PDB file of C-alpha atoms in Angstrom:
ATOM      1  CA  MET F 149      25.950  44.159-127.488  1.00  0.00           C
ATOM      2  CA  ILE F 150      22.208  44.515-127.855  1.00  0.00           C
ATOM      3  CA  ARG F 151      22.032  41.149-129.580  1.00  0.00           C
ATOM      4  CA  SER F 152      24.074  39.520-126.815  1.00  0.00           C
ATOM      5  CA  ALA F 153      21.746  40.910-124.132  1.00  0.00           C
ATOM      6  CA  VAL F 154      18.703  39.752-126.022  1.00  0.00           C
ATOM      7  CA  PHE F 155      20.234  36.307-126.482  1.00  0.00           C
ATOM      8  CA  LEU F 156      21.090  36.083-122.767  1.00  0.00           C
ATOM      9  CA  SER F 157      17.601  37.105-121.776  1.00  0.00           C
ATOM     10  CA  ALA F 158      16.148  34.540-124.082  1.00  0.00           C
ATOM     11  CA  ALA F 159      18.412  31.879-122.642  1.00  0.00           C
ATOM     12  CA  LEU F 160      17.341  32.750-119.097  1.00  0.00           C
ATOM     13  CA  LEU F 161      13.679  32.649-120.039  1.00  0.00           C
ATOM     14  CA  ALA F 162      14.230  29.265-121.620  1.00  0.00           C
ATOM     15  CA  THR F 163      15.765  27.789-118.450  1.00  0.00           C
ATOM     16  CA  MET F 164      13.058  29.137-116.065  1.00  0.00           C
ATOM     17  CA  PRO F 165      10.433  26.467-116.963  1.00  0.00           C
ATOM     18  CA  CYS F 166      13.030  23.769-116.218  1.00  0.00           C
ATOM     19  CA  ALA F 167      13.762  25.256-112.804  1.00  0.00           C
ATOM     20  CA  LEU F 168      10.084  25.595-112.006  1.00  0.00           C
ATOM     21  CA  ALA F 169       9.512  22.026-113.151  1.00  0.00           C
ATOM     22  CA  ALA F 170      12.306  20.830-110.861  1.00  0.00           C
ATOM     23  CA  GLN F 171      10.750  22.660-107.897  1.00  0.00           C
ATOM     24  CA  GLU F 172       7.293  21.186-108.676  1.00  0.00           C
ATOM     25  CA  LYS F 173       8.736  17.672-108.676  1.00  0.00           C
ATOM     26  CA  THR F 174      10.081  18.008-105.104  1.00  0.00           C
ATOM     27  CA  VAL F 175       6.724  19.047-103.611  1.00  0.00           C
ATOM     28  CA  PRO F 176       4.928  15.748-104.304  1.00  0.00           C
ATOM     29  CA  THR F 177       7.893  13.895-102.762  1.00  0.00           C
ATOM     30  CA  GLU F 178       7.491  15.828 -99.508  1.00  0.00           C
ATOM     31  CA  ARG F 179       3.729  15.207 -99.514  1.00  0.00           C
ATOM     32  CA  ILE F 180       4.247  11.460 -99.972  1.00  0.00           C
ATOM     33  CA  VAL F 181       6.437  11.339 -96.845  1.00  0.00           C
ATOM     34  CA  ILE F 182       3.875  13.270 -94.803  1.00  0.00           C
ATOM     35  CA  ASP F 183       1.044  11.029 -95.996  1.00  0.00           C
ATOM     36  CA  GLU F 184       2.941   7.820 -95.167  1.00  0.00           C
ATOM     37  CA  LEU F 185       3.722   9.060 -91.646  1.00  0.00           C
ATOM     38  CA  SER F 186       0.127  10.059 -91.097  1.00  0.00           C
ATOM     39  CA  LYS F 187      -1.040   6.560 -92.049  1.00  0.00           C
ATOM     40  CA  GLU F 188       1.009   5.081 -89.149  1.00  0.00           C
ATOM     41  CA  GLN F 189      -0.801   7.241 -86.584  1.00  0.00           C
ATOM     42  CA  PRO F 190      -4.382   6.624 -85.342  1.00  0.00           C
ATOM     43  CA  ALA F 191      -7.125   8.741 -86.835  1.00  0.00           C
ATOM     44  CA  GLY F 192      -7.947  11.839 -84.813  1.00  0.00           C
ATOM     45  CA  ASP F 193      -4.563  11.770 -83.000  1.00  0.00           C
ATOM     46  CA  SER F 194      -2.097  12.649 -85.712  1.00  0.00           C
ATOM     47  CA  ALA F 195       0.013  14.629 -83.235  1.00  0.00           C
ATOM     48  CA  ALA F 196       0.593  11.641 -80.935  1.00  0.00           C
ATOM     49  CA  PRO F 197       4.195  10.367 -81.032  1.00  0.00           C
ATOM     50  CA  VAL F 198       4.875   6.864 -82.254  1.00  0.00           C
ATOM     51  CA  PRO F 199       6.589   4.926 -79.406  1.00  0.00           C
ATOM     52  CA  SER F 200       9.793   3.119 -80.098  1.00  0.00           C
ATOM     53  CA  PRO F 201       9.637  -0.683 -79.823  1.00  0.00           C
ATOM     54  CA  ASP F 202      12.510  -0.515 -77.303  1.00  0.00           C
ATOM     55  CA  ALA F 203      10.368   1.630 -74.991  1.00  0.00           C
ATOM     56  CA  VAL F 204       7.748  -1.136 -74.488  1.00  0.00           C
ATOM     57  CA  THR F 205       8.523  -3.292 -71.437  1.00  0.00           C
ATOM     58  CA  PRO F 206       7.038  -6.749 -70.690  1.00  0.00           C
ATOM     59  CA  ASP F 207       5.448  -5.456 -67.457  1.00  0.00           C
ATOM     60  CA  ALA F 208       3.419  -2.956 -69.452  1.00  0.00           C
ATOM     61  CA  THR F 209       1.680  -5.604 -71.530  1.00  0.00           C
ATOM     62  CA  PRO F 210      -1.943  -6.463 -70.658  1.00  0.00           C
ATOM     63  CA  GLU F 211      -1.076 -10.154 -70.408  1.00  0.00           C
ATOM     64  CA  ALA F 212       1.320  -9.546 -67.532  1.00  0.00           C
ATOM     65  CA  GLY F 213      -1.287  -7.593 -65.601  1.00  0.00           C
ATOM     66  CA  VAL F 214      -3.927 -10.286 -66.069  1.00  0.00           C
ATOM     67  CA  GLU F 215      -1.601 -13.025 -64.864  1.00  0.00           C
ATOM     68  CA  GLY F 216      -0.715 -11.003 -61.766  1.00  0.00           C
ATOM     69  CA  ASP F 217      -4.398 -10.547 -60.876  1.00  0.00           C
ATOM     70  CA  ALA F 218      -5.098 -14.254 -61.386  1.00  0.00           C
ATOM     71  CA  ASP F 219      -2.259 -15.243 -59.045  1.00  0.00           C
ATOM     72  CA  ALA F 220      -3.455 -12.798 -56.401  1.00  0.00           C
ATOM     73  CA  THR F 221      -7.025 -14.116 -56.434  1.00  0.00           C
ATOM     74  CA  SER F 222      -6.143 -17.804 -56.636  1.00  0.00           C
ATOM     75  CA  GLU F 223      -4.656 -17.966 -53.139  1.00  0.00           C
ATOM     76  CA  ASP F 224      -6.886 -19.499 -50.479  1.00  0.00           C
ATOM     77  CA  PRO F 225      -5.980 -18.493 -46.891  1.00  0.00           C
ATOM     78  CA  LYS F 226      -7.627 -21.624 -45.537  1.00  0.00           C
ATOM     79  CA  GLN F 227      -5.526 -23.873 -47.737  1.00  0.00           C
ATOM     80  CA  ALA F 228      -2.359 -21.943 -46.914  1.00  0.00           C
ATOM     81  CA  ALA F 229      -2.907 -22.183 -43.139  1.00  0.00           C
ATOM     82  CA  PRO F 230      -0.733 -24.855 -41.480  1.00  0.00           C
ATOM     83  CA  LEU F 231      -2.372 -27.795 -39.740  1.00  0.00           C
ATOM     84  CA  PRO F 232      -2.446 -27.700 -35.918  1.00  0.00           C
ATOM     85  CA  GLU F 233       0.429 -29.467 -34.198  1.00  0.00           C
ATOM     86  CA  VAL F 234      -0.889 -32.621 -32.536  1.00  0.00           C
ATOM     87  CA  ARG F 235       0.771 -33.603 -29.250  1.00  0.00           C
ATOM     88  CA  TYR F 236       0.473 -36.592 -26.953  1.00  0.00           C
ATOM     89  CA  GLY F 237       1.168 -37.239 -23.297  1.00  0.00           C
ATOM     90  CA  THR F 238       1.666 -34.645 -20.562  1.00  0.00           C
ATOM     91  CA  ALA F 239       5.326 -33.593 -20.839  1.00  0.00           C
ATOM     92  CA  GLU F 240       4.484 -30.353 -22.651  1.00  0.00           C
ATOM     93  CA  LEU F 241       1.474 -29.455 -20.498  1.00  0.00           C
ATOM     94  CA  PRO F 242       1.754 -26.770 -17.795  1.00  0.00           C
ATOM     95  CA  GLU F 243       1.518 -28.206 -14.282  1.00  0.00           C
ATOM     96  CA  PRO F 244      -1.924 -26.679 -13.546  1.00  0.00           C
ATOM     97  CA  VAL F 245      -3.259 -28.269 -16.722  1.00  0.00           C
ATOM     98  CA  GLN F 246      -1.748 -31.614 -15.791  1.00  0.00           C
ATOM     99  CA  ARG F 247      -3.385 -31.483 -12.348  1.00  0.00           C
ATOM    100  CA  MET F 248      -6.837 -30.761 -13.768  1.00  0.00           C
ATOM    101  CA  ARG F 249      -6.488 -33.524 -16.350  1.00  0.00           C
ATOM    102  CA  GLU F 250      -5.444 -36.055 -13.693  1.00  0.00           C
ATOM    103  CA  ALA F 251      -8.328 -35.023 -11.443  1.00  0.00           C
ATOM    104  CA  LEU F 252     -10.814 -35.607 -14.258  1.00  0.00           C
ATOM    105  CA  ILE F 253      -9.298 -38.999 -15.101  1.00  0.00           C
ATOM    106  CA  GLU F 254      -9.380 -40.178 -11.497  1.00  0.00           C
ATOM    107  CA  ALA F 255     -13.005 -39.096 -11.065  1.00  0.00           C
ATOM    108  CA  ALA F 256     -14.023 -40.824 -14.293  1.00  0.00           C
ATOM    109  CA  LYS F 257     -12.243 -44.059 -13.342  1.00  0.00           C
ATOM    110  CA  SER F 258     -14.072 -44.166 -10.022  1.00  0.00           C
ATOM    111  CA  GLY F 259     -17.329 -45.139 -11.720  1.00  0.00           C
ATOM    112  CA  ASN F 260     -19.188 -42.667  -9.506  1.00  0.00           C
ATOM    113  CA  VAL F 261     -20.345 -39.641 -11.445  1.00  0.00           C
ATOM    114  CA  GLU F 262     -20.626 -37.664  -8.208  1.00  0.00           C
ATOM    115  CA  GLU F 263     -16.832 -37.600  -8.074  1.00  0.00           C
ATOM    116  CA  LEU F 264     -16.948 -35.191 -10.985  1.00  0.00           C
ATOM    117  CA  ARG F 265     -18.905 -32.695  -8.907  1.00  0.00           C
ATOM    118  CA  THR F 266     -15.857 -32.148  -6.678  1.00  0.00           C
ATOM    119  CA  VAL F 267     -13.681 -31.544  -9.729  1.00  0.00           C
ATOM    120  CA  PHE F 268     -16.155 -29.070 -11.192  1.00  0.00           C
ATOM    121  CA  GLU F 269     -16.240 -27.174  -7.913  1.00  0.00           C
ATOM    122  CA  MET F 270     -12.480 -26.661  -8.151  1.00  0.00           C
ATOM    123  CA  ASN F 271     -13.255 -23.981 -10.758  1.00  0.00           C
ATOM    124  CA  GLU F 272     -14.319 -20.469  -9.852  1.00  0.00           C
ATOM    125  CA  LEU F 273     -17.175 -20.918 -12.330  1.00  0.00           C
ATOM    126  CA  MET F 274     -19.029 -24.035 -13.361  1.00  0.00           C
ATOM    127  CA  PRO F 275     -17.598 -25.373 -16.643  1.00  0.00           C
ATOM    128  CA  THR F 276     -19.784 -25.471 -19.699  1.00  0.00           C
ATOM    129  CA  LEU F 277     -21.436 -28.881 -19.970  1.00  0.00           C
ATOM    130  CA  SER F 278     -24.215 -27.936 -22.392  1.00  0.00           C
ATOM    131  CA  PHE F 279     -25.107 -25.164 -24.808  1.00  0.00           C
ATOM    132  CA  GLY F 280     -28.475 -24.959 -23.046  1.00  0.00           C
ATOM    133  CA  ASP F 281     -29.382 -24.068 -19.472  1.00  0.00           C
ATOM    134  CA  ILE F 282     -28.846 -26.740 -16.811  1.00  0.00           C
ATOM    135  CA  THR F 283     -29.686 -26.683 -13.100  1.00  0.00           C
ATOM    136  CA  ASP F 284     -27.486 -29.517 -11.820  1.00  0.00           C
ATOM    137  CA  PRO F 285     -24.331 -30.578 -13.712  1.00  0.00           C
ATOM    138  CA  ILE F 286     -24.316 -34.161 -12.437  1.00  0.00           C
ATOM    139  CA  GLU F 287     -27.971 -34.726 -13.230  1.00  0.00           C
ATOM    140  CA  HIS F 288     -27.289 -33.379 -16.701  1.00  0.00           C
ATOM    141  CA  LEU F 289     -24.463 -35.905 -17.222  1.00  0.00           C
ATOM    142  CA  LYS F 290     -26.701 -38.743 -16.065  1.00  0.00           C
ATOM    143  CA  LYS F 291     -29.398 -37.780 -18.540  1.00  0.00           C
ATOM    144  CA  ALA F 292     -26.864 -37.425 -21.337  1.00  0.00           C
ATOM    145  CA  SER F 293     -25.465 -40.894 -20.601  1.00  0.00           C
ATOM    146  CA  GLY F 294     -27.025 -43.889 -22.311  1.00  0.00           C
ATOM    147  CA  ASP F 295     -26.978 -45.931 -19.098  1.00  0.00           C
ATOM    148  CA  GLY F 296     -28.694 -43.214 -17.053  1.00  0.00           C
ATOM    149  CA  GLU F 297     -25.950 -43.230 -14.406  1.00  0.00           C
ATOM    150  CA  GLY F 298     -23.325 -41.150 -16.151  1.00  0.00           C
ATOM    151  CA  ARG F 299     -20.889 -44.004 -16.660  1.00  0.00           C
ATOM    152  CA  GLU F 300     -21.061 -43.888 -20.457  1.00  0.00           C
ATOM    153  CA  VAL F 301     -20.185 -40.187 -20.369  1.00  0.00           C
ATOM    154  CA  MET F 302     -17.316 -40.888 -17.945  1.00  0.00           C
ATOM    155  CA  ALA F 303     -15.956 -43.507 -20.367  1.00  0.00           C
ATOM    156  CA  ILE F 304     -16.104 -40.926 -23.169  1.00  0.00           C
ATOM    157  CA  LEU F 305     -14.290 -38.433 -20.933  1.00  0.00           C
ATOM    158  CA  LEU F 306     -11.484 -40.944 -20.429  1.00  0.00           C
ATOM    159  CA  GLU F 307     -11.139 -41.637 -24.146  1.00  0.00           C
ATOM    160  CA  VAL F 308     -11.093 -37.922 -24.913  1.00  0.00           C
ATOM    161  CA  LEU F 309      -8.389 -37.104 -22.331  1.00  0.00           C
ATOM    162  CA  GLU F 310      -6.198 -39.994 -23.508  1.00  0.00           C
ATOM    163  CA  ALA F 311      -6.271 -38.802 -27.120  1.00  0.00           C
ATOM    164  CA  GLY F 312      -3.895 -36.320 -28.705  1.00  0.00           C
ATOM    165  CA  TRP F 313      -4.355 -32.637 -27.913  1.00  0.00           C
ATOM    166  CA  VAL F 314      -3.606 -29.207 -29.379  1.00  0.00           C
ATOM    167  CA  HIS F 315      -2.554 -25.895 -27.877  1.00  0.00           C
ATOM    168  CA  VAL F 316      -4.575 -23.018 -29.346  1.00  0.00           C
ATOM    169  CA  ASP F 317      -4.370 -19.199 -29.113  1.00  0.00           C
ATOM    170  CA  ALA F 318      -1.082 -19.203 -27.213  1.00  0.00           C
ATOM    171  CA  GLY F 319      -0.519 -15.944 -25.336  1.00  0.00           C
ATOM    172  CA  LYS F 320      -4.094 -14.733 -25.881  1.00  0.00           C
ATOM    173  CA  PRO F 321      -6.986 -14.507 -23.390  1.00  0.00           C
ATOM    174  CA  SER F 322      -8.600 -17.432 -25.239  1.00  0.00           C
ATOM    175  CA  GLU F 323      -5.526 -19.676 -24.829  1.00  0.00           C
ATOM    176  CA  MET F 324      -6.591 -23.282 -24.324  1.00  0.00           C
ATOM    177  CA  TYR F 325      -5.424 -26.887 -24.259  1.00  0.00           C
ATOM    178  CA  VAL F 326      -8.008 -28.904 -26.168  1.00  0.00           C
ATOM    179  CA  TRP F 327      -8.771 -32.652 -26.215  1.00  0.00           C
ATOM    180  CA  PRO F 328      -9.189 -34.428 -28.578  1.00  0.00           C
ATOM    181  CA  TYR F 329      -7.260 -32.662 -31.302  1.00  0.00           C
ATOM    182  CA  PHE F 330     -10.011 -33.498 -33.800  1.00  0.00           C
ATOM    183  CA  ALA F 331     -11.958 -30.539 -32.385  1.00  0.00           C
ATOM    184  CA  GLN F 332      -9.380 -28.219 -33.981  1.00  0.00           C
ATOM    185  CA  TYR F 333      -8.309 -30.339 -36.938  1.00  0.00           C
ATOM    186  CA  PRO F 334      -9.863 -30.390 -40.454  1.00  0.00           C
ATOM    187  CA  LEU F 335     -11.687 -33.689 -40.929  1.00  0.00           C
ATOM    188  CA  ALA F 336     -10.766 -33.811 -44.609  1.00  0.00           C
ATOM    189  CA  ASP F 337      -7.048 -33.813 -43.713  1.00  0.00           C
ATOM    190  CA  LEU F 338      -7.152 -36.769 -41.321  1.00  0.00           C
ATOM    191  CA  THR F 339      -4.830 -39.603 -42.338  1.00  0.00           C
ATOM    192  CA  PRO F 340      -5.878 -43.287 -42.106  1.00  0.00           C
ATOM    193  CA  PRO F 341      -4.043 -43.734 -38.744  1.00  0.00           C
ATOM    194  CA  GLN F 342      -5.730 -40.578 -37.430  1.00  0.00           C
ATOM    195  CA  LEU F 343      -9.124 -41.919 -38.496  1.00  0.00           C
ATOM    196  CA  VAL F 344      -8.423 -45.026 -36.411  1.00  0.00           C
ATOM    197  CA  GLU F 345      -7.796 -42.708 -33.446  1.00  0.00           C
ATOM    198  CA  LEU F 346     -11.051 -40.925 -34.173  1.00  0.00           C
ATOM    199  CA  PHE F 347     -13.015 -44.205 -34.261  1.00  0.00           C
ATOM    200  CA  ARG F 348     -11.830 -44.956 -30.738  1.00  0.00           C
ATOM    201  CA  ILE F 349     -14.073 -42.067 -29.640  1.00  0.00           C
ATOM    202  CA  VAL F 350     -16.915 -41.977 -32.173  1.00  0.00           C
ATOM    203  CA  THR F 351     -18.754 -44.451 -34.383  1.00  0.00           C
ATOM    204  CA  SER F 352     -18.685 -44.484 -38.166  1.00  0.00           C
ATOM    205  CA  TYR F 353     -22.224 -43.114 -38.111  1.00  0.00           C
ATOM    206  CA  ASP F 354     -21.042 -40.178 -35.983  1.00  0.00           C
ATOM    207  CA  TYR F 355     -18.216 -39.604 -38.443  1.00  0.00           C
ATOM    208  CA  GLN F 356     -20.613 -39.488 -41.401  1.00  0.00           C
ATOM    209  CA  GLU F 357     -22.723 -36.939 -39.570  1.00  0.00           C
ATOM    210  CA  MET F 358     -19.622 -34.849 -38.866  1.00  0.00           C
ATOM    211  CA  GLN F 359     -18.783 -34.869 -42.559  1.00  0.00           C
ATOM    212  CA  THR F 360     -22.181 -33.313 -43.197  1.00  0.00           C
ATOM    213  CA  TYR F 361     -21.310 -30.448 -40.834  1.00  0.00           C
ATOM    214  CA  GLY F 362     -17.693 -30.356 -41.933  1.00  0.00           C
ATOM    215  CA  THR F 363     -16.317 -30.409 -38.387  1.00  0.00           C
ATOM    216  CA  TYR F 364     -15.937 -32.514 -35.250  1.00  0.00           C
ATOM    217  CA  ILE F 365     -19.095 -32.210 -33.135  1.00  0.00           C
ATOM    218  CA  PHE F 366     -18.597 -34.828 -30.408  1.00  0.00           C
ATOM    219  CA  TYR F 367     -17.340 -34.337 -26.826  1.00  0.00           C
ATOM    220  CA  ARG F 368     -14.279 -32.178 -26.242  1.00  0.00           C
ATOM    221  CA  VAL F 369     -12.452 -30.815 -23.178  1.00  0.00           C
ATOM    222  CA  GLY F 370     -10.903 -27.362 -22.860  1.00  0.00           C
ATOM    223  CA  ILE F 371      -8.516 -26.463 -20.025  1.00  0.00           C
ATOM    224  CA  GLY F 372      -6.924 -23.032 -19.618  1.00  0.00           C
ATOM    225  CA  PRO F 373      -3.194 -22.597 -18.888  1.00  0.00           C
ATOM    226  CA  ASP F 374      -4.055 -21.869 -15.230  1.00  0.00           C
ATOM    227  CA  GLY F 375      -5.753 -25.252 -14.888  1.00  0.00           C
ATOM    228  CA  THR F 376      -9.340 -23.993 -15.156  1.00  0.00           C
ATOM    229  CA  LEU F 377     -11.718 -26.470 -16.780  1.00  0.00           C
ATOM    230  CA  HIS F 378     -13.664 -24.338 -19.239  1.00  0.00           C
ATOM    231  CA  TYR F 379     -15.814 -26.982 -20.882  1.00  0.00           C
ATOM    232  CA  PHE F 380     -16.659 -30.643 -21.304  1.00  0.00           C
ATOM    233  CA  VAL F 381     -19.291 -30.456 -23.976  1.00  0.00           C
ATOM    234  CA  ALA F 382     -20.536 -32.007 -27.208  1.00  0.00           C
ATOM    235  CA  GLY F 383     -21.754 -30.088 -30.223  1.00  0.00           C
ATOM    236  CA  ASP F 384     -20.496 -27.530 -32.689  1.00  0.00           C
TER     237      ASP F 384
END
């Protein structure tokens, strides 16, 4: 019995190094896994979770954000704004506006610049004829006219009132019916037929000067919806 016990003890002692060796072999395996995982994470943030590829959406990419900003800043409100609607004739004009227009045309056709004084006095206030101070409106028109009698200016008034017109600021205190429509229309967008209309009122030299300013700067007429003549003036 004693020999059997001794033999059993010896056998157990012989198998212990094998067991310990087996345990030592598993430790490096666990360390290799930990080291490989740590290599996938950024330095200094080993605790941060690694996102799944399925969790990344296209909207979250930097490229999508950059494209969105570029589209937002590329829009130009001026380019997006529609062109004014050009109208001709008198069918769409309110009756008070039609009456004032006809009164101006009849006075201009008379050849007597004094006839315009009566039309101007139909307003509660004297219409704007200049951006500077004037004492007598008729004398101002005579001086502004190349012939010294006001007839050149009356001819311009006729051409202006026979051109197309636009209705601006509808429903607002600044609502106005404006002749010619070039005063409210971008010069760069004029078509060849519209340029022919423009040259009925101005010369090519005038047009070149307007291109320098980027806008129509010749005579224009503004009549309010109640028939008040607000201005017959040249300039910007």
